[in-house]
Amino acid sequence: MKKLLTIIVVMLFSLEGWSQRELITFSFNAKDSLTQSPLIFDSINVYNVDLDCDTTLYNGVSELTVDVTLVGLEGITFNPSASFTVMQNTPNPFQGKTKVKIYLKNRGTLNLEVYDNTGNKLSELTNEFEIGWHQFAVSTKATQQLFLRVFDNSVSKTIKIMSVAPGAGEDKISYDGNITDVNENLKSIKGETGFIFYLGNLLRFTAFIEGYHENVRYANPVNSESYLFAMLPLTTITIPTVFTSPITEITQISAIGGGEVVSDGGGTVTGRGVCWSTIENPTIADNHTSDGIGTGTFISSIAGLSMNTTYYIRAYATNSIGTSYGNEVSFTSTETVTDIDGNVYTTVVIGSQKWMVENLKVTHYVNGDPIPNITYFVEWANLNTGAYVWFNNDEAGYGDIYGALYNWYTVVDSRKLCPTGWHTPRDEEWTMLTEYLGGESIAGGKMKGTGTIYWHVPNTGATNESGFTGLPGGYRDFYGMFYWTGYGGTWWSDTEDTVEHVWYRGLNYDDDNVNRNNNNKREGFSVRCVKD
């Protein structure tokens, strides 16, 4: 009889009339790769690569069962990084009208389109929605199969819905409103083992049997699965097993990668590193690094890249039998952008957005017209047209590091401030950035440049892990006085709050928050451009 371990750890969604329950089981079997004889495991380690947690089955246990409560299994986006979740409509099939529930992880714009089975668009709806559950109604005047497509700027999801009898209304999708009482029911739960699993997570299974090499397999299961391990006796050497790490610190010419050699195959690993190419499945015949020997993790410095180019990378490991390769990952190197004055700015991709890494220091609009440089404080205080200034009227001391300070009239001038293809971020684009970085309460540390060369001590929480590299360029108030260089940075949005006030974002030296606030249009703030 098979031994098994059951853990209630996966996901819980609760909606009245929607939930269904099922068990998902991972079964493990082993055989001697030479004699084909069945074997009994000493242990099997199950590691969730995406969530960094694991559980181990000991003493011949060969099944792991997870108890899953799900809603609308066919209609749910299970990827925890997705920006929204679409539930299957109810009722389905329907007569005349049906309801669809959608959960948004972040505030943002959502697009909904209804098509018939010939591809003809029947209705559409686009709007901005807050975080939480929202309900929509789809109505039709015919008996037909329909498709509801939901998408934002990064994710698209389509569900099939069926009308079995015509309704009295028109073909239309409409918004019913926010469902506040459902939000608290969307959660995951964790068992006593500390093992968490979402459908589709990347799992690593490592099998151990005395007298045999350990055997490693990877999978992204969404259903019950059975895995067979062909175990090699220790007297047999095979190629190593290696896993590729995610790519970080991406610039226009370099990046950081690496990997982990989890098994040497019974022979000494004499070479390891990463290889890359602009073509899929790179090998050591392509560009590659050499990052030591043996098993374990390693870090690789990837250099000599071309700007704004997609690369494919695999970790590799070599022993006396040959070279093996890890899973393939891809990334796109960043690009530079040049303003009308010839200033060159580096860029960074943060989530689905691409941002400049430096503050704008252009002194002309995109059409070539000069932006007035207003140094006298009385004149600055009475402006209602575009102007810029260098902090303390000192371009040599501040301009190259912190960029220029612009009043808000410059930001929205029809002659354009940011280079073509770029723009001053809207308030909601700033929010998209901070939500991607974990929310305003912690995103500031991830956006601030590190150290205390430019920032005043203590520069609390600064890691710059986003690559945004925010610096404390200070500001000029609407009376024309200069403040706060070294202590804080402020950046405009293009979004008005009132007739006289506009939303902006600020970073401070003594906390790791991002401050969303409004201020007078005559203030002089920094500008950071985001790509269209």
Coordinates of C-alpha atoms in Angstrom, one line a residue:
M1 CA 0.0 0.0 0.0
K2 CA 1.3 3.5 -0.8
K3 CA 2.0 5.8 2.0
L4 CA 0.7 9.3 1.6
L5 CA 0.9 12.8 3.1
T6 CA -2.1 15.1 3.0
I7 CA -1.6 18.9 3.5
I8 CA -4.4 21.5 3.3
V9 CA -2.3 24.3 2.0
V10 CA -3.1 25.4 -1.5
M11 CA -5.8 28.1 -2.1
L12 CA -9.1 29.2 -0.7
F13 CA -11.7 31.3 -2.7
S14 CA -15.2 31.6 -1.2
L15 CA -18.2 32.9 -3.1
E16 CA -21.7 31.9 -2.4
G17 CA -22.9 29.2 -4.9
W18 CA -19.5 29.0 -6.5
S19 CA -17.1 26.9 -4.5
Q20 CA -16.1 23.4 -5.5
R21 CA -13.6 21.1 -3.8
E22 CA -11.1 18.6 -5.1
L23 CA -8.0 16.8 -4.1
I24 CA -4.9 17.0 -6.2
T25 CA -2.3 14.3 -5.7
F26 CA 1.3 14.0 -6.7
S27 CA 2.4 10.4 -6.9
F28 CA 6.0 9.3 -7.0
N29 CA 7.6 6.1 -8.2
A30 CA 11.2 5.0 -8.7
K31 CA 13.1 2.4 -10.6
D32 CA 16.7 1.4 -11.1
S33 CA 17.7 3.0 -14.5
L34 CA 19.8 -0.1 -15.4
T35 CA 17.8 -3.0 -14.2
Q36 CA 14.3 -1.3 -14.3
S37 CA 13.6 -2.8 -10.9
P38 CA 11.2 -0.8 -8.7
L39 CA 12.7 1.1 -5.8
I40 CA 11.4 2.6 -2.5
F41 CA 12.3 6.2 -1.7
D42 CA 14.3 7.2 1.4
S43 CA 12.8 10.7 1.0
I44 CA 11.4 13.1 -1.5
N45 CA 11.8 16.8 -1.1
V46 CA 9.1 19.0 -2.7
Y47 CA 10.3 22.6 -3.1
N48 CA 8.1 25.5 -4.3
V49 CA 10.6 27.6 -6.4
D50 CA 8.1 30.5 -6.8
L51 CA 7.3 30.8 -3.1
D52 CA 10.5 29.5 -1.5
C53 CA 9.1 26.9 0.8
D54 CA 9.3 23.1 0.9
T55 CA 8.1 19.9 2.5
T56 CA 9.8 16.4 2.6
L57 CA 8.2 13.0 2.5
Y58 CA 10.2 10.4 4.5
N59 CA 10.3 6.6 5.0
G60 CA 8.7 5.5 1.8
V61 CA 5.9 8.0 1.6
S62 CA 5.2 8.2 -2.1
E63 CA 2.1 10.5 -2.4
L64 CA 1.5 14.1 -1.5
T65 CA -2.1 15.2 -1.5
V66 CA -3.2 18.8 -1.3
D67 CA -6.8 19.7 -0.4
V68 CA -8.0 22.5 -2.7
T69 CA -11.0 24.6 -2.5
L70 CA -11.6 26.4 -5.8
V71 CA -14.1 28.6 -7.5
G72 CA -14.7 28.5 -11.3
L73 CA -11.6 26.5 -12.0
E74 CA -11.8 27.0 -15.8
G75 CA -12.2 30.8 -15.5
I76 CA -9.6 31.6 -12.8
T77 CA -6.1 33.0 -13.5
F78 CA -4.0 31.2 -11.0
N79 CA -0.7 33.0 -11.5
P80 CA -0.3 35.0 -8.3
S81 CA 1.5 37.7 -10.2
A82 CA -1.4 38.4 -12.5
S83 CA -3.1 41.8 -12.1
F84 CA -6.7 40.5 -12.1
T85 CA -8.8 37.3 -11.7
V86 CA -11.8 36.6 -13.9
M87 CA -14.5 34.2 -12.5
Q88 CA -16.6 32.1 -14.8
N89 CA -20.0 33.7 -15.4
T90 CA -23.1 32.6 -13.5
P91 CA -25.6 31.4 -14.5
N92 CA -23.9 29.6 -17.4
P93 CA -25.7 28.7 -19.7
F94 CA -28.0 31.7 -19.3
Q95 CA -31.1 33.3 -20.7
G96 CA -30.9 37.1 -21.5
K97 CA -28.4 38.2 -18.8
T98 CA -25.5 36.7 -16.8
K99 CA -23.1 38.0 -14.2
V100 CA -19.3 38.0 -14.2
K101 CA -17.1 38.8 -11.1
I102 CA -13.6 40.1 -11.5
Y103 CA -11.0 40.7 -8.8
L104 CA -8.3 43.5 -9.2
K105 CA -5.1 43.3 -7.3
N106 CA -4.2 46.9 -8.0
R107 CA -6.1 50.0 -9.0
G108 CA -6.0 50.5 -12.7
T109 CA -7.7 50.5 -16.1
L110 CA -9.5 47.4 -17.2
N111 CA -10.9 46.7 -20.7
L112 CA -13.8 44.3 -21.3
E113 CA -15.0 43.2 -24.8
V114 CA -17.8 40.8 -25.8
Y115 CA -17.5 39.0 -29.1
D116 CA -19.8 36.5 -30.9
N117 CA -18.3 33.3 -32.4
T118 CA -17.6 34.9 -35.7
G119 CA -15.2 37.4 -34.1
N120 CA -17.7 40.3 -34.3
K121 CA -17.4 42.7 -31.3
L122 CA -20.8 43.2 -29.8
S123 CA -20.0 45.5 -26.9
E124 CA -17.1 47.0 -24.9
L125 CA -16.4 48.8 -21.6
T126 CA -13.2 50.5 -20.5
N127 CA -12.8 52.2 -17.1
E128 CA -10.6 52.6 -14.1
F129 CA -11.4 50.4 -11.1
E130 CA -10.3 50.3 -7.5
I131 CA -8.7 47.3 -5.8
G132 CA -11.2 44.5 -5.0
W133 CA -14.1 42.6 -6.4
H134 CA -16.3 44.1 -9.2
Q135 CA -19.4 42.7 -10.9
F136 CA -20.4 43.1 -14.5
A137 CA -23.5 42.1 -16.4
V138 CA -23.5 40.6 -20.0
S139 CA -26.8 40.7 -21.8
T140 CA -27.7 39.4 -25.3
K141 CA -30.8 39.4 -27.5
A142 CA -29.9 36.1 -29.3
T143 CA -29.2 32.5 -28.6
Q144 CA -25.5 32.2 -29.2
Q145 CA -22.0 31.4 -27.9
L146 CA -20.2 34.5 -26.7
F147 CA -16.6 35.3 -25.7
L148 CA -15.7 37.8 -22.9
R149 CA -12.2 39.2 -23.2
V150 CA -10.7 41.0 -20.2
F151 CA -7.4 42.7 -20.5
D152 CA -5.1 45.5 -19.1
N153 CA -1.7 46.6 -20.2
S154 CA 0.0 43.3 -19.2
V155 CA -2.6 40.5 -19.0
S156 CA -5.4 39.2 -21.2
K157 CA -8.0 36.6 -20.2
T158 CA -10.9 35.2 -22.2
I159 CA -13.8 33.1 -21.0
K160 CA -16.6 31.4 -23.0
I161 CA -20.2 32.1 -22.1
M162 CA -23.4 30.5 -23.6
S163 CA -26.8 32.1 -24.1
V164 CA -29.5 29.4 -24.5
A165 CA -32.4 31.7 -25.1
P166 CA -32.8 35.3 -26.4
G167 CA -33.3 38.2 -24.0
A168 CA -35.4 41.3 -24.4
G169 CA -32.5 43.7 -24.2
E170 CA -29.5 44.5 -26.4
D171 CA -26.1 42.9 -26.7
K172 CA -24.2 44.8 -24.0
I173 CA -21.8 44.6 -21.1
S174 CA -22.4 46.9 -18.2
Y175 CA -20.9 47.6 -14.7
D176 CA -23.0 46.5 -11.7
G177 CA -20.6 47.9 -9.1
N178 CA -18.0 47.0 -6.4
I179 CA -18.6 44.0 -4.2
T180 CA -17.2 45.0 -0.9
D181 CA -18.2 41.9 1.1
V182 CA -16.2 39.4 -1.1
N183 CA -12.7 41.0 -0.9
E184 CA -11.8 39.4 2.5
N185 CA -12.5 35.9 1.3
L186 CA -9.7 35.9 -1.3
K187 CA -6.8 34.4 0.5
S188 CA -4.3 31.5 0.7
I189 CA -3.8 29.3 3.7
K190 CA -0.8 27.7 5.1
G191 CA -0.5 24.3 6.8
E192 CA 1.6 23.4 9.8
T193 CA 4.4 22.2 7.6
G194 CA 4.9 25.8 6.2
F195 CA 4.4 24.5 2.6
I196 CA 2.3 26.7 0.3
F197 CA 1.3 25.9 -3.2
Y198 CA -0.7 27.7 -5.9
L199 CA -1.8 25.9 -9.0
G200 CA 0.8 26.5 -11.7
N201 CA 3.7 27.2 -9.3
L202 CA 7.1 25.8 -10.3
L203 CA 7.9 22.8 -8.1
R204 CA 11.2 21.0 -7.8
F205 CA 11.1 17.3 -6.8
T206 CA 14.3 15.8 -5.5
A207 CA 14.3 12.0 -4.8
F208 CA 16.8 10.3 -2.5
I209 CA 17.6 6.6 -2.3
E210 CA 20.7 5.2 -0.6
G211 CA 23.2 3.9 -3.1
Y212 CA 21.8 6.1 -5.9
H213 CA 22.4 9.5 -7.2
E214 CA 19.8 12.0 -6.2
N215 CA 17.3 12.8 -9.0
V216 CA 15.7 16.2 -9.7
R217 CA 12.6 17.0 -11.7
Y218 CA 10.7 20.3 -12.3
A219 CA 7.0 20.8 -13.0
N220 CA 4.2 23.4 -13.0
P221 CA 1.3 21.1 -12.1
V222 CA -2.3 22.2 -12.2
N223 CA -3.8 18.7 -11.9
S224 CA -3.0 15.4 -10.2
E225 CA 0.2 14.1 -11.7
S226 CA 2.4 11.0 -11.4
Y227 CA 6.2 11.3 -11.6
L228 CA 8.6 8.4 -12.3
F229 CA 12.3 8.8 -11.2
A230 CA 14.9 6.6 -13.0
M231 CA 17.6 6.4 -10.3
L232 CA 21.2 5.9 -11.3
P233 CA 23.4 3.7 -9.1
L234 CA 26.3 5.7 -7.5
T235 CA 28.7 3.7 -9.7
T236 CA 27.2 5.4 -12.8
I237 CA 28.1 9.0 -13.7
T238 CA 25.7 11.2 -15.6
I239 CA 25.6 14.8 -16.6
P240 CA 25.0 17.4 -13.8
T241 CA 21.6 18.9 -13.0
V242 CA 21.6 22.7 -13.0
F243 CA 18.9 25.4 -12.5
T244 CA 19.0 28.9 -14.0
S245 CA 18.4 31.9 -11.7
P246 CA 16.3 34.9 -12.6
I247 CA 18.1 37.9 -14.2
T248 CA 18.6 41.1 -12.2
E249 CA 20.3 44.5 -12.4
I250 CA 19.5 44.8 -16.1
T251 CA 21.1 47.7 -18.0
Q252 CA 21.6 48.5 -21.6
I253 CA 24.9 46.6 -21.7
S254 CA 25.0 44.3 -18.7
A255 CA 23.0 42.1 -16.3
I256 CA 23.4 39.7 -13.4
G257 CA 22.4 36.1 -13.7
G258 CA 23.6 32.8 -12.2
G259 CA 22.3 29.4 -11.2
E260 CA 22.5 26.4 -8.9
V261 CA 24.1 23.1 -9.6
V262 CA 21.9 20.8 -7.6
S263 CA 23.6 17.5 -8.6
D264 CA 27.0 16.7 -10.0
G265 CA 25.8 13.5 -11.6
G266 CA 28.3 11.5 -9.7
G267 CA 31.3 13.2 -11.2
T268 CA 33.2 16.4 -10.4
V269 CA 31.7 19.6 -11.9
T270 CA 34.7 21.2 -13.6
G271 CA 32.9 24.2 -15.1
R272 CA 29.8 26.1 -14.6
G273 CA 28.2 29.5 -15.5
V274 CA 25.6 30.9 -17.9
C275 CA 25.5 31.1 -21.7
W276 CA 23.4 33.6 -23.7
S277 CA 22.3 34.4 -27.2
T278 CA 19.6 36.4 -29.1
I279 CA 18.4 32.9 -30.3
E280 CA 16.6 30.4 -28.0
N281 CA 18.5 27.5 -26.4
P282 CA 22.0 29.0 -26.1
T283 CA 25.0 26.7 -25.5
I284 CA 28.6 27.2 -24.4
A285 CA 29.4 27.7 -28.1
D286 CA 27.7 31.1 -27.6
N287 CA 28.7 33.8 -25.2
H288 CA 29.2 32.4 -21.8
T289 CA 30.7 33.0 -18.3
S290 CA 33.0 30.7 -16.2
D291 CA 31.9 30.8 -12.6
G292 CA 33.9 28.2 -10.7
I293 CA 33.5 24.4 -10.1
G294 CA 31.4 22.1 -8.0
T295 CA 27.8 22.1 -6.9
G296 CA 25.9 24.9 -5.2
T297 CA 24.8 28.4 -6.3
F298 CA 26.9 30.8 -8.4
I299 CA 26.5 34.4 -9.6
S300 CA 27.3 35.4 -13.2
S301 CA 28.1 38.9 -14.6
I302 CA 26.8 39.2 -18.1
A303 CA 28.4 41.9 -20.2
G304 CA 28.8 43.1 -23.8
L305 CA 25.0 43.3 -24.4
S306 CA 23.4 45.5 -27.1
M307 CA 20.8 48.1 -26.0
N308 CA 17.1 47.2 -26.1
T309 CA 17.7 43.6 -27.2
T310 CA 16.0 40.4 -26.0
Y311 CA 18.4 37.7 -24.8
Y312 CA 17.9 34.0 -23.9
I313 CA 20.0 32.6 -21.0
R314 CA 20.7 29.1 -19.6
A315 CA 22.9 28.1 -16.8
Y316 CA 25.3 25.2 -17.6
A317 CA 27.4 22.7 -15.7
T318 CA 30.1 20.4 -17.1
N319 CA 31.6 17.1 -15.8
S320 CA 33.5 14.2 -17.4
I321 CA 30.4 13.0 -19.1
G322 CA 29.3 16.2 -20.7
T323 CA 27.5 19.6 -20.3
S324 CA 24.0 20.0 -19.1
Y325 CA 21.8 23.1 -19.3
G326 CA 19.2 24.6 -16.9
N327 CA 15.8 26.1 -17.7
E328 CA 15.8 29.0 -20.2
V329 CA 15.0 32.5 -19.1
S330 CA 14.9 35.7 -21.2
F331 CA 15.2 39.4 -20.6
T332 CA 15.5 42.6 -22.6
S333 CA 18.4 45.0 -22.1
T334 CA 17.5 48.5 -21.4
E335 CA 17.7 51.5 -23.8
T336 CA 18.9 55.1 -23.6
V337 CA 16.9 58.1 -24.7
T338 CA 18.2 61.5 -25.8
D339 CA 16.4 64.8 -25.3
I340 CA 16.2 67.8 -27.6
D341 CA 19.4 69.3 -26.0
G342 CA 21.4 66.1 -26.5
N343 CA 21.3 64.9 -22.9
V344 CA 21.4 61.1 -22.7
Y345 CA 19.4 59.2 -20.1
T346 CA 19.5 55.6 -19.1
T347 CA 16.3 53.7 -18.5
V348 CA 15.0 50.8 -16.4
V349 CA 12.1 48.4 -16.7
I350 CA 10.0 48.2 -13.5
G351 CA 7.1 45.9 -13.8
S352 CA 5.3 46.7 -17.1
Q353 CA 6.7 50.3 -17.2
K354 CA 9.9 51.7 -18.5
W355 CA 11.3 54.8 -16.6
M356 CA 14.2 57.1 -17.1
V357 CA 16.8 56.6 -14.4
E358 CA 17.8 60.3 -14.2
N359 CA 15.8 63.5 -13.7
L360 CA 15.1 65.6 -16.7
K361 CA 17.5 68.5 -17.4
V362 CA 16.3 69.7 -20.8
T363 CA 16.1 73.4 -21.4
H364 CA 14.0 73.4 -24.6
Y365 CA 10.6 72.0 -25.5
V366 CA 10.5 69.1 -28.0
N367 CA 9.7 71.6 -30.8
G368 CA 12.9 73.5 -30.1
D369 CA 11.4 76.5 -28.3
P370 CA 13.5 77.6 -25.2
I371 CA 12.0 77.1 -21.8
P372 CA 12.4 80.3 -19.8
N373 CA 15.0 80.1 -17.0
I374 CA 13.5 82.2 -14.3
T375 CA 16.0 82.9 -11.5
Y376 CA 14.4 85.9 -9.8
F377 CA 12.0 84.7 -7.0
V378 CA 9.4 87.4 -7.5
E379 CA 9.0 86.7 -11.2
W380 CA 8.8 82.9 -10.4
A381 CA 6.1 83.5 -7.9
N382 CA 3.8 85.2 -10.4
L383 CA 4.2 82.8 -13.3
N384 CA 1.3 80.9 -14.9
T385 CA 3.4 79.7 -17.9
G386 CA 6.2 77.2 -18.2
A387 CA 9.6 77.8 -16.6
Y388 CA 12.6 76.0 -15.2
V389 CA 15.4 76.7 -12.8
W390 CA 18.5 75.0 -11.4
F391 CA 18.5 74.4 -7.6
N392 CA 19.9 77.6 -5.9
N393 CA 20.4 79.0 -9.5
D394 CA 23.6 76.8 -9.6
E395 CA 23.6 74.6 -12.8
A396 CA 27.3 73.6 -12.3
G397 CA 26.7 72.5 -8.7
Y398 CA 23.4 70.7 -9.1
G399 CA 22.3 70.3 -12.7
D400 CA 24.2 67.2 -13.8
I401 CA 23.3 65.3 -10.6
Y402 CA 19.7 66.3 -9.8
G403 CA 18.5 67.8 -13.1
A404 CA 16.3 70.9 -13.4
L405 CA 13.3 72.0 -11.4
Y406 CA 10.2 72.8 -13.5
N407 CA 6.9 74.4 -12.6
W408 CA 3.8 72.4 -13.6
Y409 CA 2.9 74.6 -16.5
T410 CA 6.0 73.3 -18.3
V411 CA 4.9 69.7 -17.8
V412 CA 1.6 70.2 -19.6
D413 CA 2.7 72.7 -22.3
S414 CA 1.6 71.5 -25.7
R415 CA 5.1 71.8 -27.0
K416 CA 6.0 68.8 -24.9
L417 CA 8.7 68.5 -22.2
C418 CA 9.7 64.8 -22.4
P419 CA 11.4 63.3 -25.5
T420 CA 9.2 61.9 -28.2
G421 CA 7.8 58.5 -27.2
W422 CA 7.9 59.5 -23.5
H423 CA 5.7 61.6 -21.2
T424 CA 5.4 62.9 -17.6
P425 CA 3.6 60.2 -15.7
R426 CA 0.0 60.4 -14.8
D427 CA -1.0 60.1 -11.1
E428 CA -2.2 56.5 -11.8
E429 CA 1.1 55.6 -13.4
W430 CA 2.9 56.6 -10.3
T431 CA 0.4 54.5 -8.3
M432 CA 1.1 51.5 -10.7
L433 CA 4.8 51.9 -9.9
T434 CA 4.4 52.0 -6.1
E435 CA 1.9 49.1 -6.1
Y436 CA 4.3 47.0 -8.1
L437 CA 7.0 47.7 -5.5
G438 CA 4.7 46.7 -2.6
G439 CA 2.8 49.8 -1.8
E440 CA 3.6 53.4 -0.8
S441 CA 4.6 52.4 2.8
I442 CA 7.7 50.5 1.6
A443 CA 8.2 51.4 -2.1
G444 CA 10.3 54.5 -1.2
G445 CA 13.3 52.5 0.0
K446 CA 13.2 50.5 -3.2
M447 CA 13.2 53.7 -5.3
K448 CA 15.9 55.7 -3.5
G449 CA 19.5 55.7 -4.5
T450 CA 21.7 54.1 -1.9
G451 CA 24.4 55.5 0.4
T452 CA 24.8 59.0 1.9
I453 CA 26.9 60.8 -0.8
Y454 CA 23.8 62.5 -2.1
W455 CA 21.2 61.6 0.6
H456 CA 21.5 62.9 4.1
V457 CA 22.0 60.4 6.9
P458 CA 20.4 58.0 7.6
N459 CA 18.7 57.5 4.2
T460 CA 16.3 55.0 5.8
G461 CA 15.5 51.8 4.0
A462 CA 17.3 52.7 0.7
T463 CA 18.0 49.6 -1.4
N464 CA 17.3 51.0 -4.9
E465 CA 16.3 47.4 -5.8
S466 CA 13.9 48.8 -8.4
G467 CA 16.7 50.7 -10.3
F468 CA 14.7 53.9 -10.1
T469 CA 17.6 55.7 -8.4
G470 CA 15.7 58.6 -6.8
L471 CA 17.9 61.4 -5.6
P472 CA 17.2 64.3 -3.2
G473 CA 17.1 67.2 -5.7
G474 CA 15.0 69.4 -3.4
Y475 CA 12.4 71.9 -4.7
R476 CA 11.6 75.5 -5.3
D477 CA 8.4 76.7 -3.6
F478 CA 5.8 79.0 -5.2
Y479 CA 7.4 82.0 -3.5
G480 CA 10.6 81.2 -5.3
M481 CA 12.6 79.9 -2.3
F482 CA 14.8 76.8 -2.5
Y483 CA 14.6 73.9 0.0
W484 CA 15.4 70.3 0.9
T485 CA 18.3 69.3 -1.4
G486 CA 20.0 66.3 0.2
Y487 CA 16.8 65.6 2.3
G488 CA 14.1 64.9 -0.3
G489 CA 13.1 64.6 -3.9
T490 CA 9.8 65.6 -5.5
W491 CA 8.4 64.6 -8.9
W492 CA 5.5 66.0 -10.8
S493 CA 2.6 64.0 -12.2
D494 CA 0.5 65.6 -15.0
T495 CA -2.7 65.1 -13.1
E496 CA -4.6 68.0 -11.4
D497 CA -6.3 67.6 -8.1
T498 CA -7.9 71.1 -7.9
V499 CA -7.7 74.2 -10.0
E500 CA -4.5 75.3 -8.3
H501 CA -3.0 72.0 -7.1
V502 CA -1.5 68.9 -8.8
W503 CA -0.6 65.4 -7.5
Y504 CA 3.1 64.7 -7.0
R505 CA 5.3 62.0 -5.4
G506 CA 8.1 62.6 -2.8
L507 CA 10.9 60.6 -1.2
N508 CA 12.5 61.5 2.1
Y509 CA 15.8 60.8 3.8
D510 CA 14.3 59.6 7.1
D511 CA 11.8 57.0 5.9
D512 CA 11.1 54.5 3.2
N513 CA 7.7 55.7 2.2
V514 CA 6.5 57.2 -1.1
N515 CA 4.5 60.3 -0.3
R516 CA 1.5 61.1 -2.5
N517 CA 0.4 64.6 -2.1
N518 CA -0.7 67.7 -4.0
N519 CA 0.9 71.1 -4.3
N520 CA 0.7 74.5 -6.0
K521 CA 1.3 74.5 -9.8
R522 CA 4.0 77.2 -9.3
E523 CA 6.2 74.9 -7.3
G524 CA 9.5 73.8 -8.9
F525 CA 9.8 70.0 -8.9
S526 CA 11.9 67.4 -10.7
V527 CA 10.5 65.5 -13.7
R528 CA 11.0 61.8 -14.4
C529 CA 9.7 60.6 -17.8
V530 CA 8.0 57.2 -18.4
K531 CA 7.7 55.6 -21.8
D532 CA 4.4 55.8 -23.8

